[in-house]
Each structure stands twice: as C-alpha cells, then as structure tokens.
PDB file of C-alpha atoms in Angstrom:
ATOM      1  CA  MET A   1    -119.238-156.013 -72.983  1.00 37.00           C
ATOM      2  CA  SER A   2    -121.179-153.328 -72.018  1.00 38.00           C
ATOM      3  CA  GLU A   3    -124.404-153.940 -69.525  1.00 38.00           C
ATOM      4  CA  ASP A   4    -125.462-152.239 -73.015  1.00 41.00           C
ATOM      5  CA  ALA A   5    -123.796-154.205 -75.206  1.00 38.00           C
ATOM      6  CA  ALA A   6    -125.008-157.125 -73.381  1.00 37.00           C
ATOM      7  CA  THR A   7    -128.653-155.843 -73.217  1.00 38.00           C
ATOM      8  CA  GLN A   8    -128.780-155.601 -77.013  1.00 38.00           C
ATOM      9  CA  ALA A   9    -127.267-158.214 -78.025  1.00 39.00           C
ATOM     10  CA  THR A  10    -128.886-161.162 -79.729  1.00 41.00           C
ATOM     11  CA  VAL A  11    -129.142-164.941 -79.168  1.00 39.00           C
ATOM     12  CA  PRO A  12    -130.605-167.511 -82.372  1.00 44.00           C
ATOM     13  CA  PRO A  13    -133.124-170.016 -81.125  1.00 44.00           C
ATOM     14  CA  SER A  14    -131.775-172.724 -79.441  1.00 46.00           C
ATOM     15  CA  PRO A  15    -131.244-176.271 -81.910  1.00 50.00           C
ATOM     16  CA  THR A  16    -133.249-178.048 -79.863  1.00 56.00           C
ATOM     17  CA  SER A  17    -136.276-179.064 -82.240  1.00 58.00           C
ATOM     18  CA  GLY A  18    -136.656-183.136 -81.913  1.00 71.00           C
ATOM     19  CA  GLN A  19    -136.185-182.892 -78.310  1.00 87.00           C
ATOM     20  CA  ARG A  20    -138.827-183.867 -76.150  1.00 91.00           C
ATOM     21  CA  ALA A  21    -139.393-182.226 -73.089  1.00 93.00           C
ATOM     22  CA  VAL A  22    -138.958-184.521 -69.779  1.00 94.00           C
ATOM     23  CA  LYS A  23    -138.544-182.098 -66.963  1.00 97.00           C
ATOM     24  CA  ALA A  24    -141.674-180.349 -65.496  1.00 97.00           C
ATOM     25  CA  VAL A  25    -140.919-177.078 -63.896  1.00 97.00           C
ATOM     26  CA  ILE A  26    -143.667-176.360 -60.660  1.00 97.00           C
ATOM     27  CA  PRO A  27    -143.014-172.595 -59.670  1.00 94.00           C
ATOM     28  CA  ALA A  28    -144.625-172.381 -55.789  1.00 90.00           C
ATOM     29  CA  ALA A  29    -142.719-169.630 -53.969  1.00 84.00           C
ATOM     30  CA  GLY A  30    -145.570-167.483 -53.790  1.00 82.00           C
ATOM     31  CA  LEU A  31    -146.864-165.716 -50.183  1.00 80.00           C
ATOM     32  CA  ALA A  32    -150.748-166.722 -51.598  1.00 82.00           C
ATOM     33  CA  THR A  33    -151.339-163.359 -49.495  1.00 87.00           C
ATOM     34  CA  ARG A  34    -156.152-163.501 -51.625  1.00 90.00           C
ATOM     35  CA  PHE A  35    -155.862-166.992 -49.228  1.00 90.00           C
ATOM     36  CA  LEU A  36    -154.468-164.935 -45.768  1.00 90.00           C
ATOM     37  CA  PRO A  37    -154.735-166.171 -42.971  1.00 91.00           C
ATOM     38  CA  ALA A  38    -155.242-169.557 -44.164  1.00 89.00           C
ATOM     39  CA  THR A  39    -152.315-170.122 -45.787  1.00 88.00           C
ATOM     40  CA  LYS A  40    -149.735-168.885 -43.421  1.00 87.00           C
ATOM     41  CA  ALA A  41    -148.621-171.757 -41.932  1.00 87.00           C
ATOM     42  CA  VAL A  42    -150.342-174.076 -44.437  1.00 89.00           C
ATOM     43  CA  PRO A  43    -148.589-173.666 -48.594  1.00 90.00           C
ATOM     44  CA  LYS A  44    -151.491-172.835 -50.690  1.00 91.00           C
ATOM     45  CA  GLU A  45    -150.055-176.372 -52.964  1.00 92.00           C
ATOM     46  CA  LEU A  46    -151.537-177.642 -49.876  1.00 94.00           C
ATOM     47  CA  LEU A  47    -155.016-176.439 -49.447  1.00 94.00           C
ATOM     48  CA  PRO A  48    -158.116-179.795 -49.754  1.00 94.00           C
ATOM     49  CA  LEU A  49    -159.877-180.343 -53.122  1.00 95.00           C
ATOM     50  CA  VAL A  50    -161.853-183.351 -51.868  1.00 94.00           C
ATOM     51  CA  ASP A  51    -159.312-185.838 -51.239  1.00 91.00           C
ATOM     52  CA  ARG A  52    -155.856-184.297 -52.489  1.00 94.00           C
ATOM     53  CA  PRO A  53    -154.325-181.299 -52.644  1.00 95.00           C
ATOM     54  CA  VAL A  54    -154.015-178.898 -55.437  1.00 95.00           C
ATOM     55  CA  LEU A  55    -150.486-179.547 -55.546  1.00 96.00           C
ATOM     56  CA  GLN A  56    -151.298-183.313 -56.402  1.00 96.00           C
ATOM     57  CA  TYR A  57    -153.133-182.741 -59.205  1.00 96.00           C
ATOM     58  CA  ILE A  58    -150.890-181.183 -61.100  1.00 97.00           C
ATOM     59  CA  VAL A  59    -147.779-183.185 -60.574  1.00 97.00           C
ATOM     60  CA  GLU A  60    -150.269-186.240 -61.835  1.00 97.00           C
ATOM     61  CA  GLU A  61    -150.737-184.041 -64.980  1.00 96.00           C
ATOM     62  CA  ALA A  62    -147.721-183.929 -65.249  1.00 97.00           C
ATOM     63  CA  THR A  63    -146.813-187.340 -65.154  1.00 96.00           C
ATOM     64  CA  GLN A  64    -149.681-188.242 -67.497  1.00 96.00           C
ATOM     65  CA  ALA A  65    -147.707-186.370 -70.016  1.00 96.00           C
ATOM     66  CA  GLY A  66    -144.581-188.812 -69.258  1.00 95.00           C
ATOM     67  CA  LEU A  67    -142.732-185.552 -66.959  1.00 96.00           C
ATOM     68  CA  LYS A  68    -141.625-188.054 -64.755  1.00 94.00           C
ATOM     69  CA  ASP A  69    -138.917-185.404 -62.777  1.00 96.00           C
ATOM     70  CA  VAL A  70    -140.951-182.625 -61.639  1.00 97.00           C
ATOM     71  CA  LEU A  71    -138.357-178.973 -59.699  1.00 97.00           C
ATOM     72  CA  LEU A  72    -140.603-177.289 -57.091  1.00 96.00           C
ATOM     73  CA  ILE A  73    -139.359-173.541 -56.585  1.00 94.00           C
ATOM     74  CA  THR A  74    -140.228-173.369 -52.811  1.00 91.00           C
ATOM     75  CA  GLY A  75    -140.361-170.665 -50.741  1.00 85.00           C
ATOM     76  CA  ARG A  76    -139.930-169.700 -47.129  1.00 82.00           C
ATOM     77  CA  GLY A  77    -142.380-172.265 -44.810  1.00 77.00           C
ATOM     78  CA  LYS A  78    -142.835-174.047 -48.068  1.00 81.00           C
ATOM     79  CA  THR A  79    -141.394-177.658 -46.403  1.00 86.00           C
ATOM     80  CA  ALA A  80    -144.803-178.944 -46.895  1.00 89.00           C
ATOM     81  CA  MET A  81    -145.193-179.232 -50.244  1.00 90.00           C
ATOM     82  CA  VAL A  82    -142.411-182.049 -50.256  1.00 90.00           C
ATOM     83  CA  ASP A  83    -143.943-183.659 -47.359  1.00 91.00           C
ATOM     84  CA  HIS A  84    -146.247-184.935 -49.769  1.00 93.00           C
ATOM     85  CA  PHE A  85    -144.853-186.502 -51.838  1.00 93.00           C
ATOM     86  CA  ASP A  86    -142.863-188.396 -49.250  1.00 92.00           C
ATOM     87  CA  ARG A  87    -143.077-191.810 -47.318  1.00 90.00           C
ATOM     88  CA  GLN A  88    -144.807-192.108 -44.429  1.00 91.00           C
ATOM     89  CA  PRO A  89    -144.051-195.502 -42.755  1.00 93.00           C
ATOM     90  CA  TYR A  90    -144.940-194.924 -39.446  1.00 93.00           C
ATOM     91  CA  LEU A  91    -148.389-193.654 -41.019  1.00 93.00           C
ATOM     92  CA  GLU A  92    -148.575-196.747 -43.491  1.00 93.00           C
ATOM     93  CA  ALA A  93    -147.331-198.972 -41.156  1.00 95.00           C
ATOM     94  CA  ARG A  94    -150.329-198.285 -39.009  1.00 95.00           C
ATOM     95  CA  LEU A  95    -153.135-198.335 -42.377  1.00 94.00           C
ATOM     96  CA  ARG A  96    -151.506-201.539 -42.944  1.00 95.00           C
ATOM     97  CA  GLU A  97    -152.323-203.055 -39.693  1.00 94.00           C
ATOM     98  CA  LYS A  98    -155.493-202.066 -39.830  1.00 93.00           C
ATOM     99  CA  GLY A  99    -156.167-203.609 -43.243  1.00 94.00           C
ATOM    100  CA  ASP A 100    -157.613-200.411 -45.110  1.00 93.00           C
ATOM    101  CA  MET A 101    -155.360-200.769 -47.734  1.00 95.00           C
ATOM    102  CA  GLU A 102    -157.225-198.106 -49.704  1.00 92.00           C
ATOM    103  CA  ARG A 103    -156.181-195.436 -47.835  1.00 93.00           C
ATOM    104  CA  LEU A 104    -152.560-197.089 -47.616  1.00 94.00           C
ATOM    105  CA  ALA A 105    -152.602-197.117 -51.696  1.00 94.00           C
ATOM    106  CA  ALA A 106    -153.738-193.113 -51.332  1.00 93.00           C
ATOM    107  CA  VAL A 107    -150.638-192.181 -49.097  1.00 93.00           C
ATOM    108  CA  GLN A 108    -148.593-193.970 -50.784  1.00 93.00           C
ATOM    109  CA  ARG A 109    -149.568-192.866 -54.566  1.00 94.00           C
ATOM    110  CA  PRO A 110    -147.651-189.164 -54.408  1.00 93.00           C
ATOM    111  CA  SER A 111    -144.763-190.769 -53.167  1.00 93.00           C
ATOM    112  CA  GLU A 112    -145.245-193.452 -56.658  1.00 92.00           C
ATOM    113  CA  LEU A 113    -145.730-190.518 -59.205  1.00 94.00           C
ATOM    114  CA  ALA A 114    -142.546-189.028 -60.046  1.00 93.00           C
ATOM    115  CA  ASN A 115    -139.066-187.837 -58.586  1.00 94.00           C
ATOM    116  CA  ILE A 116    -139.287-184.751 -56.514  1.00 94.00           C
ATOM    117  CA  PHE A 117    -136.965-182.131 -56.713  1.00 95.00           C
ATOM    118  CA  THR A 118    -137.031-179.216 -55.078  1.00 94.00           C
ATOM    119  CA  VAL A 119    -134.733-175.587 -55.378  1.00 93.00           C
ATOM    120  CA  ARG A 120    -135.431-172.128 -52.857  1.00 91.00           C
ATOM    121  CA  GLN A 121    -136.398-169.184 -54.207  1.00 89.00           C
ATOM    122  CA  GLY A 122    -134.995-166.433 -51.141  1.00 83.00           C
ATOM    123  CA  GLU A 123    -137.471-163.803 -52.744  1.00 83.00           C
ATOM    124  CA  PRO A 124    -140.371-164.355 -54.874  1.00 81.00           C
ATOM    125  CA  LEU A 125    -139.655-161.547 -57.683  1.00 88.00           C
ATOM    126  CA  GLY A 126    -141.748-162.446 -60.461  1.00 89.00           C
ATOM    127  CA  LEU A 127    -142.076-165.335 -62.795  1.00 92.00           C
ATOM    128  CA  GLY A 128    -139.471-164.864 -64.930  1.00 94.00           C
ATOM    129  CA  HIS A 129    -136.571-164.762 -61.215  1.00 94.00           C
ATOM    130  CA  ALA A 130    -138.697-168.485 -60.169  1.00 94.00           C
ATOM    131  CA  VAL A 131    -137.990-170.636 -63.474  1.00 96.00           C
ATOM    132  CA  SER A 132    -134.339-168.685 -63.266  1.00 95.00           C
ATOM    133  CA  TYR A 133    -133.337-171.237 -60.359  1.00 95.00           C
ATOM    134  CA  ALA A 134    -133.976-173.773 -62.630  1.00 96.00           C
ATOM    135  CA  GLU A 135    -131.739-173.946 -65.180  1.00 95.00           C
ATOM    136  CA  THR A 136    -129.330-176.290 -63.190  1.00 95.00           C
ATOM    137  CA  HIS A 137    -131.303-178.999 -63.044  1.00 96.00           C
ATOM    138  CA  VAL A 138    -133.085-178.828 -66.754  1.00 94.00           C
ATOM    139  CA  GLY A 139    -129.860-178.160 -67.808  1.00 88.00           C
ATOM    140  CA  GLY A 140    -129.820-177.565 -72.278  1.00 91.00           C
ATOM    141  CA  GLU A 141    -133.374-179.357 -72.467  1.00 94.00           C
ATOM    142  CA  PRO A 142    -136.729-178.263 -73.024  1.00 96.00           C
ATOM    143  CA  PHE A 143    -138.841-178.296 -70.215  1.00 97.00           C
ATOM    144  CA  ALA A 144    -142.485-177.936 -68.879  1.00 98.00           C
ATOM    145  CA  VAL A 145    -143.717-174.990 -66.816  1.00 98.00           C
ATOM    146  CA  LEU A 146    -146.636-175.242 -64.296  1.00 97.00           C
ATOM    147  CA  LEU A 147    -148.186-172.879 -62.654  1.00 95.00           C
ATOM    148  CA  GLY A 148    -148.833-174.217 -58.812  1.00 90.00           C
ATOM    149  CA  ASP A 149    -152.795-173.007 -58.469  1.00 91.00           C
ATOM    150  CA  GLU A 150    -154.264-174.278 -61.909  1.00 93.00           C
ATOM    151  CA  PHE A 151    -154.834-177.513 -63.835  1.00 95.00           C
ATOM    152  CA  VAL A 152    -156.124-179.394 -66.369  1.00 95.00           C
ATOM    153  CA  ASP A 153    -159.330-182.497 -66.301  1.00 94.00           C
ATOM    154  CA  LYS A 154    -157.467-185.743 -66.645  1.00 92.00           C
ATOM    155  CA  ASP A 155    -158.984-186.596 -69.526  1.00 93.00           C
ATOM    156  CA  GLU A 156    -158.622-183.738 -71.669  1.00 95.00           C
ATOM    157  CA  PRO A 157    -155.130-183.030 -71.240  1.00 95.00           C
ATOM    158  CA  LEU A 158    -153.105-180.028 -72.404  1.00 96.00           C
ATOM    159  CA  LEU A 159    -149.647-180.814 -71.943  1.00 97.00           C
ATOM    160  CA  PRO A 160    -148.942-183.872 -74.721  1.00 96.00           C
ATOM    161  CA  ALA A 161    -150.167-181.729 -77.786  1.00 96.00           C
ATOM    162  CA  MET A 162    -147.798-178.713 -76.635  1.00 97.00           C
ATOM    163  CA  ILE A 163    -144.391-181.215 -75.779  1.00 97.00           C
ATOM    164  CA  GLU A 164    -144.766-182.392 -79.139  1.00 96.00           C
ATOM    165  CA  LEU A 165    -145.477-179.251 -80.421  1.00 96.00           C
ATOM    166  CA  GLN A 166    -141.890-177.817 -79.061  1.00 96.00           C
ATOM    167  CA  ALA A 167    -140.915-180.471 -80.099  1.00 95.00           C
ATOM    168  CA  ARG A 168    -141.153-180.231 -83.415  1.00 94.00           C
ATOM    169  CA  THR A 169    -141.070-175.917 -83.690  1.00 94.00           C
ATOM    170  CA  GLY A 170    -137.911-176.049 -81.067  1.00 94.00           C
ATOM    171  CA  GLY A 171    -139.073-173.012 -80.037  1.00 95.00           C
ATOM    172  CA  ILE A 172    -142.344-171.376 -76.833  1.00 97.00           C
ATOM    173  CA  VAL A 173    -145.105-173.203 -77.189  1.00 97.00           C
ATOM    174  CA  LEU A 174    -147.913-171.482 -74.772  1.00 97.00           C
ATOM    175  CA  ALA A 175    -151.416-172.241 -74.053  1.00 97.00           C
ATOM    176  CA  PHE A 176    -154.438-170.016 -74.167  1.00 96.00           C
ATOM    177  CA  VAL A 177    -158.370-170.146 -73.641  1.00 95.00           C
ATOM    178  CA  GLU A 178    -160.615-167.995 -75.121  1.00 93.00           C
ATOM    179  CA  VAL A 179    -162.445-165.532 -71.914  1.00 92.00           C
ATOM    180  CA  GLN A 180    -165.206-162.766 -72.272  1.00 92.00           C
ATOM    181  CA  PRO A 181    -164.793-158.861 -73.529  1.00 90.00           C
ATOM    182  CA  GLU A 182    -164.765-158.325 -70.222  1.00 89.00           C
ATOM    183  CA  GLU A 183    -162.120-160.603 -68.558  1.00 90.00           C
ATOM    184  CA  VAL A 184    -159.177-159.753 -70.551  1.00 90.00           C
ATOM    185  CA  LYS A 185    -157.589-157.627 -68.475  1.00 87.00           C
ATOM    186  CA  ARG A 186    -156.608-160.299 -65.812  1.00 85.00           C
ATOM    187  CA  TYR A 187    -154.214-162.515 -68.729  1.00 87.00           C
ATOM    188  CA  GLY A 188    -151.678-162.290 -70.519  1.00 86.00           C
ATOM    189  CA  ILE A 189    -153.210-161.364 -73.672  1.00 90.00           C
ATOM    190  CA  ALA A 190    -151.761-162.903 -77.560  1.00 91.00           C
ATOM    191  CA  SER A 191    -151.941-161.111 -80.971  1.00 92.00           C
ATOM    192  CA  VAL A 192    -151.552-163.923 -83.614  1.00 93.00           C
ATOM    193  CA  ALA A 193    -151.587-165.239 -86.484  1.00 92.00           C
ATOM    194  CA  PRO A 194    -152.492-168.380 -88.599  1.00 89.00           C
ATOM    195  CA  SER A 195    -149.799-171.209 -88.233  1.00 89.00           C
ATOM    196  CA  ASP A 196    -148.637-174.168 -90.708  1.00 86.00           C
ATOM    197  CA  GLU A 197    -148.281-176.657 -88.503  1.00 87.00           C
ATOM    198  CA  LYS A 198    -150.950-179.399 -87.868  1.00 87.00           C
ATOM    199  CA  LEU A 199    -151.223-181.773 -84.786  1.00 88.00           C
ATOM    200  CA  GLY A 200    -154.832-183.653 -85.143  1.00 87.00           C
ATOM    201  CA  ASP A 201    -157.574-181.665 -84.310  1.00 88.00           C
ATOM    202  CA  THR A 202    -155.572-179.622 -81.815  1.00 91.00           C
ATOM    203  CA  GLU A 203    -156.008-176.330 -82.588  1.00 93.00           C
ATOM    204  CA  ILE A 204    -152.672-173.732 -83.390  1.00 95.00           C
ATOM    205  CA  VAL A 205    -152.338-170.386 -84.046  1.00 95.00           C
ATOM    206  CA  ARG A 206    -148.851-168.203 -84.161  1.00 95.00           C
ATOM    207  CA  VAL A 207    -147.993-165.848 -81.314  1.00 95.00           C
ATOM    208  CA  THR A 208    -147.039-162.885 -82.875  1.00 93.00           C
ATOM    209  CA  GLY A 209    -146.856-160.624 -79.421  1.00 90.00           C
ATOM    210  CA  LEU A 210    -148.566-160.691 -75.897  1.00 86.00           C
ATOM    211  CA  VAL A 211    -150.247-157.676 -73.977  1.00 84.00           C
ATOM    212  CA  GLU A 212    -150.475-157.810 -70.319  1.00 81.00           C
ATOM    213  CA  LYS A 213    -154.174-157.115 -68.919  1.00 83.00           C
ATOM    214  CA  PRO A 214    -155.396-155.254 -71.680  1.00 87.00           C
ATOM    215  CA  ALA A 215    -157.997-152.731 -71.547  1.00 89.00           C
ATOM    216  CA  PRO A 216    -160.461-154.705 -73.747  1.00 89.00           C
ATOM    217  CA  GLU A 217    -160.639-152.151 -76.609  1.00 89.00           C
ATOM    218  CA  ASP A 218    -156.545-153.038 -76.650  1.00 88.00           C
ATOM    219  CA  ALA A 219    -156.924-156.261 -76.425  1.00 90.00           C
ATOM    220  CA  PRO A 220    -155.593-157.851 -79.828  1.00 92.00           C
ATOM    221  CA  SER A 221    -157.523-160.767 -78.860  1.00 93.00           C
ATOM    222  CA  ARG A 222    -159.852-162.853 -76.437  1.00 92.00           C
ATOM    223  CA  LEU A 223    -157.063-165.230 -76.082  1.00 94.00           C
ATOM    224  CA  ALA A 224    -156.207-165.878 -73.194  1.00 93.00           C
ATOM    225  CA  VAL A 225    -152.410-166.802 -71.621  1.00 93.00           C
ATOM    226  CA  ILE A 226    -152.701-169.690 -69.161  1.00 94.00           C
ATOM    227  CA  GLY A 227    -150.541-171.388 -66.048  1.00 94.00           C
ATOM    228  CA  ARG A 228    -149.110-173.932 -68.627  1.00 96.00           C
ATOM    229  CA  TYR A 229    -145.719-173.654 -70.444  1.00 97.00           C
ATOM    230  CA  VAL A 230    -142.702-175.373 -73.125  1.00 98.00           C
ATOM    231  CA  LEU A 231    -139.828-173.710 -73.109  1.00 97.00           C
ATOM    232  CA  PRO A 232    -136.837-174.160 -74.675  1.00 96.00           C
ATOM    233  CA  PRO A 233    -133.032-174.032 -72.435  1.00 96.00           C
ATOM    234  CA  SER A 234    -132.238-170.394 -74.118  1.00 96.00           C
ATOM    235  CA  ILE A 235    -135.064-169.053 -71.349  1.00 97.00           C
ATOM    236  CA  PHE A 236    -132.188-168.774 -69.264  1.00 96.00           C
ATOM    237  CA  ASP A 237    -130.573-166.708 -70.654  1.00 95.00           C
ATOM    238  CA  ALA A 238    -133.359-163.794 -71.683  1.00 96.00           C
ATOM    239  CA  ILE A 239    -134.134-164.325 -68.566  1.00 96.00           C
ATOM    240  CA  LYS A 240    -130.867-162.932 -67.480  1.00 95.00           C
ATOM    241  CA  ARG A 241    -131.416-160.273 -70.255  1.00 95.00           C
ATOM    242  CA  THR A 242    -134.730-159.442 -68.621  1.00 92.00           C
ATOM    243  CA  LYS A 243    -134.873-155.922 -66.396  1.00 90.00           C
ATOM    244  CA  PRO A 244    -136.973-155.548 -63.384  1.00 88.00           C
ATOM    245  CA  GLY A 245    -140.839-153.914 -64.226  1.00 78.00           C
ATOM    246  CA  SER A 246    -142.956-153.448 -61.884  1.00 71.00           C
ATOM    247  CA  GLY A 247    -142.214-153.715 -58.362  1.00 76.00           C
ATOM    248  CA  GLY A 248    -138.643-155.109 -59.391  1.00 84.00           C
ATOM    249  CA  GLU A 249    -140.239-158.541 -60.379  1.00 87.00           C
ATOM    250  CA  ILE A 250    -138.570-160.160 -63.201  1.00 92.00           C
ATOM    251  CA  GLN A 251    -141.877-161.398 -65.968  1.00 89.00           C
ATOM    252  CA  LEU A 252    -141.314-164.126 -67.777  1.00 92.00           C
ATOM    253  CA  THR A 253    -143.608-162.621 -70.389  1.00 89.00           C
ATOM    254  CA  ASP A 254    -140.411-160.628 -70.656  1.00 90.00           C
ATOM    255  CA  ALA A 255    -138.236-162.743 -71.621  1.00 93.00           C
ATOM    256  CA  MET A 256    -140.709-164.616 -73.774  1.00 93.00           C
ATOM    257  CA  ALA A 257    -140.186-161.183 -75.741  1.00 90.00           C
ATOM    258  CA  ILE A 258    -136.947-161.090 -76.028  1.00 93.00           C
ATOM    259  CA  LEU A 259    -136.388-164.486 -77.958  1.00 94.00           C
ATOM    260  CA  LEU A 260    -140.237-163.826 -79.790  1.00 93.00           C
ATOM    261  CA  LYS A 261    -137.956-160.555 -81.052  1.00 92.00           C
ATOM    262  CA  GLU A 262    -134.958-162.394 -82.391  1.00 93.00           C
ATOM    263  CA  GLY A 263    -136.918-164.893 -84.164  1.00 92.00           C
ATOM    264  CA  THR A 264    -137.776-167.611 -82.134  1.00 94.00           C
ATOM    265  CA  PRO A 265    -141.033-169.479 -83.424  1.00 95.00           C
ATOM    266  CA  VAL A 266    -143.948-169.385 -80.526  1.00 96.00           C
ATOM    267  CA  HIS A 267    -146.855-171.203 -81.271  1.00 97.00           C
ATOM    268  CA  GLY A 268    -150.272-171.555 -78.670  1.00 96.00           C
ATOM    269  CA  ILE A 269    -152.651-174.118 -78.705  1.00 97.00           C
ATOM    270  CA  VAL A 270    -156.119-172.668 -77.903  1.00 96.00           C
ATOM    271  CA  TYR A 271    -157.306-175.452 -74.987  1.00 96.00           C
ATOM    272  CA  ARG A 272    -161.372-176.500 -75.134  1.00 94.00           C
ATOM    273  CA  GLY A 273    -161.234-178.364 -72.289  1.00 93.00           C
ATOM    274  CA  THR A 274    -162.005-178.253 -68.741  1.00 94.00           C
ATOM    275  CA  ARG A 275    -159.594-176.360 -66.890  1.00 95.00           C
ATOM    276  CA  TYR A 276    -159.573-175.784 -62.886  1.00 95.00           C
ATOM    277  CA  ASP A 277    -158.669-172.436 -61.196  1.00 93.00           C
ATOM    278  CA  THR A 278    -157.959-172.689 -57.739  1.00 94.00           C
ATOM    279  CA  GLY A 279    -155.260-169.122 -57.981  1.00 90.00           C
ATOM    280  CA  ALA A 280    -158.093-167.025 -55.740  1.00 91.00           C
ATOM    281  CA  PRO A 281    -160.847-167.625 -53.526  1.00 93.00           C
ATOM    282  CA  LEU A 282    -163.674-168.130 -55.663  1.00 95.00           C
ATOM    283  CA  GLY A 283    -162.091-170.327 -58.302  1.00 94.00           C
ATOM    284  CA  TYR A 284    -160.913-172.432 -55.300  1.00 95.00           C
ATOM    285  CA  LEU A 285    -164.657-172.959 -54.148  1.00 96.00           C
ATOM    286  CA  GLN A 286    -165.579-173.415 -57.087  1.00 96.00           C
ATOM    287  CA  THR A 287    -163.147-175.896 -57.665  1.00 97.00           C
ATOM    288  CA  VAL A 288    -163.634-178.105 -55.144  1.00 97.00           C
ATOM    289  CA  VAL A 289    -167.571-178.053 -55.397  1.00 97.00           C
ATOM    290  CA  GLN A 290    -166.587-179.190 -59.370  1.00 96.00           C
ATOM    291  CA  LEU A 291    -164.324-182.125 -58.471  1.00 96.00           C
ATOM    292  CA  ALA A 292    -166.829-183.142 -55.099  1.00 96.00           C
ATOM    293  CA  CYS A 293    -169.940-183.444 -57.453  1.00 96.00           C
ATOM    294  CA  GLN A 294    -167.624-185.761 -59.950  1.00 94.00           C
ATOM    295  CA  HIS A 295    -165.982-188.081 -56.989  1.00 94.00           C
ATOM    296  CA  ASP A 296    -166.862-191.764 -57.531  1.00 91.00           C
ATOM    297  CA  SER A 297    -167.748-192.233 -53.672  1.00 91.00           C
ATOM    298  CA  LEU A 298    -168.962-188.669 -52.656  1.00 94.00           C
ATOM    299  CA  GLY A 299    -170.482-187.822 -55.851  1.00 94.00           C
ATOM    300  CA  GLU A 300    -174.047-189.062 -55.626  1.00 95.00           C
ATOM    301  CA  GLU A 301    -174.820-188.166 -52.179  1.00 96.00           C
ATOM    302  CA  PHE A 302    -172.709-185.102 -52.732  1.00 96.00           C
ATOM    303  CA  ARG A 303    -174.563-183.737 -55.357  1.00 96.00           C
ATOM    304  CA  GLY A 304    -178.368-184.490 -53.725  1.00 96.00           C
ATOM    305  CA  TRP A 305    -177.241-182.297 -50.261  1.00 96.00           C
ATOM    306  CA  LEU A 306    -176.440-179.415 -53.003  1.00 96.00           C
ATOM    307  CA  ARG A 307    -179.734-179.721 -55.430  1.00 95.00           C
ATOM    308  CA  GLN A 308    -181.254-179.544 -51.093  1.00 93.00           C
ATOM    309  CA  PHE A 309    -179.019-176.547 -50.384  1.00 94.00           C
ATOM    310  CA  VAL A 310    -179.693-174.692 -52.923  1.00 93.00           C
ATOM    311  CA  ALA A 311    -183.611-175.277 -53.234  1.00 90.00           C
ATOM    312  CA  GLU A 312    -183.546-173.628 -49.273  1.00 88.00           C
ATOM    313  CA  MET A 313    -181.123-170.832 -49.884  1.00 85.00           C
ATOM    314  CA  SER A 314    -183.808-169.704 -52.690  1.00 82.00           C
ATOM    315  CA  GLU A 315    -186.428-170.243 -50.983  1.00 75.00           C
ATOM    316  CA  VAL A 316    -185.045-168.058 -47.659  1.00 66.00           C
ATOM    317  CA  ARG A 317    -184.196-165.704 -50.291  1.00 65.00           C
ATOM    318  CA  SER A 318    -187.468-165.854 -52.069  1.00 59.00           C
ATOM    319  CA  PRO A 319    -189.695-162.037 -50.746  1.00 58.00           C
TER     320      PRO A 319
END
C-alpha cells in the first residue's frame, strides 16, 4: 500500500465497549527544561511535594481508581523514578532497628501501590510518540494516560468516572477544566455539544473538535484539555498514521483527531474539583504550599508561619 493510501485508509472504531481500562500509562521522558538546573540530575517527577514526590501522587491517583498496572515511559537519566517504587532492604532494616515504624511504613508504601513496569523512549518526540511505546504492554485493551506533572485531590477523584464512561462508549474520554478567556492560549481547547450520556452528577459533553492553543477570540469554548485520557487501543494505529508537526513531534491530539473524524465517539468530563499542576515552577511552588497547609502533622504549624511571613512581607513593602 502506498503512503498516501495508508494515510487515507479508515479504521472503524475499536469494539471495546464494555471493557474497562485496568492499566495506566505515565509518559515521563521529558527534559523538564523549565526547572533547570534542578532537573539536570533529578527527574522533575521526583521533585518533593512536602514528603512525597510528584510521581507518587500520580501513581496513587491511578491505583485509587483501580489501575494497579502502571507503565512508566522513561528516558535518559530517569532510572531513579523506577528506584523510588522499589524496595530498600538496608534502609528498611535500619528503620526497623530504630523502631521508626511510621517512616518504615512510608518507605514501603511506594512498592506496595502497584505493579510498576517501564519502557524507555529513546528520544522525546511528542506525547503521541511517547504513548506509542505502550502498545505492546497495553495490548488490545483500553487504557488510561496520566501526564506526569499534575494530579487531582484524592477526595475529589476524576479517573473512576472517566473509566466508566469509556467502558460504556468504547471511545475516547478526555478531562476538561474551565479556564479564563486569557488562559485559553495555553491549552488545547475543545468544541463541544450536549451529550446523551449520563453518569450521576458528572458533567459530560460530546467533543466535536479540538483546537491547540487558540487566541481568545478564536477559542470555541473555555474547556481546556488536562492531562488525563482514557483511550481505546485503536489510538496506536492512529498514532502510526499521524504526521510529525512542529519540531518533528507526533502529537496525541492529532491522533485523537483522526479517530474523531473516522467516527470514534469522543466525550469529555468537566472537572470541578481541585487540580494540582506542577508543570511549571510557579504551579509547583503553589502546590507545595497548598499541600503543606493541609499536611496532617505539619499543616497547623506551617499555616501559622505562613500567615506571619505574609504579614511581615506586607509591612516591608508598605510605603
């Protein structure tokens, strides 16, 4: 078959309705240039949020939704991410000898969360390219993709509803947050229509199109795609038919657009809960402060210090 014919070939929607996603894929091979030089030797995904790294929060979100099989898409210099979810017999023995059972439990918890698998992406060439490395592991089943720099509050889960909706429709399920008009240029923005799907109080829309980082006046809505996807296995064929875009990268959005055009149902859940975005330094610092204020043992003391610090800073800056 010629390249043009292959590009034009259509693939019917994958008959996966009724199957539930049980595997999570976390692309984490990026260079994290916005955090340099801190991330020169330490993966951004392991930057601490009080007492746990970012990546642990994300794996915990996956396992809370029943996704106990987690594939990390890693890259050069990222092996420490895998080590975090491994056992440390020497450290565990020392803590046990000291009778520090609280820290022992905290150290053991990452290894008990899920079955962690890894595959190495030789070169980061876009989110679609990263997801393509999961094909062999995922097989012919739907799966969830969780980006490695954001997560939601454990008391306001998002993934269970997404997994349920994908099992019903057999298509693509995205997650949206509503952003301010001046923020749409930072996100992929969806054009949507009302959906016939019902799932309790969950706000569900039918996706009719996606626009990457539009100007405010051109945005079809204020619904921005965030880093949670539940995808059918047909996405892998679509990725293979996706042409590289800017910078030679293969984008997941473009692959999803192919399936949408070919009739795969695409739905979105509008998330109104608390989302933590650590993808840029400001968001990371805001997340640290938020989680520190909520921490069981540190929160009260930290909030008191923070109030005093803000008051002192206000006095210094007053004319």
